[in-house]
GROMACS .gro file of C-alpha atoms in nm:
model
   93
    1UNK     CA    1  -1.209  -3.033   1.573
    2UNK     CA    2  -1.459  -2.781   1.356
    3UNK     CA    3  -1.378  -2.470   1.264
    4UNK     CA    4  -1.508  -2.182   1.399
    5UNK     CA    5  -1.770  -1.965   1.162
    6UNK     CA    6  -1.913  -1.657   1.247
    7UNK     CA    7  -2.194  -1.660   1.013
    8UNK     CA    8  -2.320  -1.306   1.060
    9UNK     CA    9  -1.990  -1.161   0.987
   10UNK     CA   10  -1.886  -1.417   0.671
   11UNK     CA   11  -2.253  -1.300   0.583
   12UNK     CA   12  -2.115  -0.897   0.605
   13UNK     CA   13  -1.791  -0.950   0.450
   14UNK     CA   14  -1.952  -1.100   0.143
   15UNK     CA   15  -2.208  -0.814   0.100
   16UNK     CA   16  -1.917  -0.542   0.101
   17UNK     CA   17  -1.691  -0.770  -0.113
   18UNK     CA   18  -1.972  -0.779  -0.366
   19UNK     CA   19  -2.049  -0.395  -0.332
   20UNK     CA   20  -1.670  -0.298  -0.345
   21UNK     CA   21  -1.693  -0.521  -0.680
   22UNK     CA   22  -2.008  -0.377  -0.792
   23UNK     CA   23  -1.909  -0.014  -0.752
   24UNK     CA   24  -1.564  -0.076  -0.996
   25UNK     CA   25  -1.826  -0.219  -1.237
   26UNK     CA   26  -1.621  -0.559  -1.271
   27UNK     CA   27  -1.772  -0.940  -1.262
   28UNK     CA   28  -1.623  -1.198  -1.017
   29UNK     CA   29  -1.396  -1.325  -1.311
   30UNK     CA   30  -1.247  -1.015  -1.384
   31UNK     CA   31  -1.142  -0.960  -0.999
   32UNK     CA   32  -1.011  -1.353  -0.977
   33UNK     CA   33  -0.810  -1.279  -1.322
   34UNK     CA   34  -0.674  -0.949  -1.192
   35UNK     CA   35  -0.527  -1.053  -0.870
   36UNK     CA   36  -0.436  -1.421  -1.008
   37UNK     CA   37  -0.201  -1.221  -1.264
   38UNK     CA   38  -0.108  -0.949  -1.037
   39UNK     CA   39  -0.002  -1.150  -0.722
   40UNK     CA   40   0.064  -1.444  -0.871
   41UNK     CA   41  -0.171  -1.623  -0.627
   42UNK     CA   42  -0.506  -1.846  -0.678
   43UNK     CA   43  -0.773  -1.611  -0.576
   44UNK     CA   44  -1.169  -1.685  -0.585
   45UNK     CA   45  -1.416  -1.420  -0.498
   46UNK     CA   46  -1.724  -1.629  -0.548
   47UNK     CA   47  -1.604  -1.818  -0.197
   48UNK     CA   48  -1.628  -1.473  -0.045
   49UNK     CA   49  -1.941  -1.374  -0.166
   50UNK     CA   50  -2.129  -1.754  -0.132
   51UNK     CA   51  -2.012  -1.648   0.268
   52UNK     CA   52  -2.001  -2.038   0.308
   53UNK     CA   53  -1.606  -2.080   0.400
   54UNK     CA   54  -1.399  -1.836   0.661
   55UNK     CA   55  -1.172  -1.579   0.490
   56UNK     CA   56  -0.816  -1.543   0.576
   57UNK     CA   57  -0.723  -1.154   0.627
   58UNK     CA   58  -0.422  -1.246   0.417
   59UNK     CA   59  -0.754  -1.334   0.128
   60UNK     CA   60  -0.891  -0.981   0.286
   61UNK     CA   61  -0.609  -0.753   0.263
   62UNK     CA   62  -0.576  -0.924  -0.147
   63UNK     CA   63  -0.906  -0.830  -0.187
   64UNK     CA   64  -0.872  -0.470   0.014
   65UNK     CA   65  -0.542  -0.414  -0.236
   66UNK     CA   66  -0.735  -0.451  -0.513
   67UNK     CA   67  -1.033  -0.230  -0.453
   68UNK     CA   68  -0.776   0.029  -0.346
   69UNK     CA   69  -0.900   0.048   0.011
   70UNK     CA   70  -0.764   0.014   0.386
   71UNK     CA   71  -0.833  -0.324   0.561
   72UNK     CA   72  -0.912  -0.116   0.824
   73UNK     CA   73  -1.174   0.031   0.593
   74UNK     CA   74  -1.386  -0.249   0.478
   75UNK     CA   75  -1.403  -0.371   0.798
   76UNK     CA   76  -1.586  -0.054   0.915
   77UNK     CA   77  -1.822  -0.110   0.654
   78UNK     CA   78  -1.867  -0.468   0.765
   79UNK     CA   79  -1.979  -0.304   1.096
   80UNK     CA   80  -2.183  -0.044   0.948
   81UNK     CA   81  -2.359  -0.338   0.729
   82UNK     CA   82  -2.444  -0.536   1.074
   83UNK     CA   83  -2.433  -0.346   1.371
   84UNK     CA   84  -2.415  -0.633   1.618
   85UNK     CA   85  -2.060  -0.691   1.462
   86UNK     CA   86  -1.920  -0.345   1.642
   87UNK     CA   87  -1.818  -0.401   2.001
   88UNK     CA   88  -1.992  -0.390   2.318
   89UNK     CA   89  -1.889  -0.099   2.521
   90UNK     CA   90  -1.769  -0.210   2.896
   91UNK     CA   91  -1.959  -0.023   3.168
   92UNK     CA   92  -1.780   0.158   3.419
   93UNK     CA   93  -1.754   0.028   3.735
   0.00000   0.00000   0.00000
C-alpha cells in the first residue's frame, strides 16, 4: 500500500522549516549537528526542506524545540503560507 502525501502541505512545512532556519542565521548542517548532539537522535533537515518524504510530528516537534517555537505555532504559519491548508468552515444548517 502507498503512503499518503499531501504535497501542498510537505510543500508549506518545508518553506517555514527553511525560514525558521534562515531567520537564526544557521545552515542545514548546523541544525542536523545541533539536534544530533542535543537529542541524541539522527536528524536531517534537508528531507524537510526537499518536501519529497512525509514528516513525522515527532521530526516536527524536534525541529519546533529547536527553533524555540510551539508546534502549534509553525503550523499556523504553515496555514498562513497556503491558505487552502486552514479548514473549511461547516455551514449551518
Amino acid at each position: 500500500m502507498t503512503q499518503y502525501k499531501n504535497e501542498r502541505l510537505l510543500k508549506a512545512i518545508s518553506l517555514v522549516s527553511k525560514e525558521y532556519r534562515e531567520l537564526r542565521n544557521v545552515n542545514q548542517l548546523e541544525v542536523n549537528n545541533d539536534i544530533k548532539e542535543s537529542k541524541k537522535v539522527a536528524f536531517h533537515i534537508g528531507r524537510i526542506e526537499t518536501a519529497k518524504n512525509n514528516v513525522s510530528i515527532s521530526t516536527l516537534q524536534l525541529l519546533c524545540e529547536y527553533f524555540e517555537i510551539s508546534l502549534s505555532d509553525f503550523m499556523k504559519r504553515v496555514e498562513e503560507i497556503d491558505e487552502s491548508l486552514k479548514p473549511k468552515q461547516k455551514k449551518d444548517a
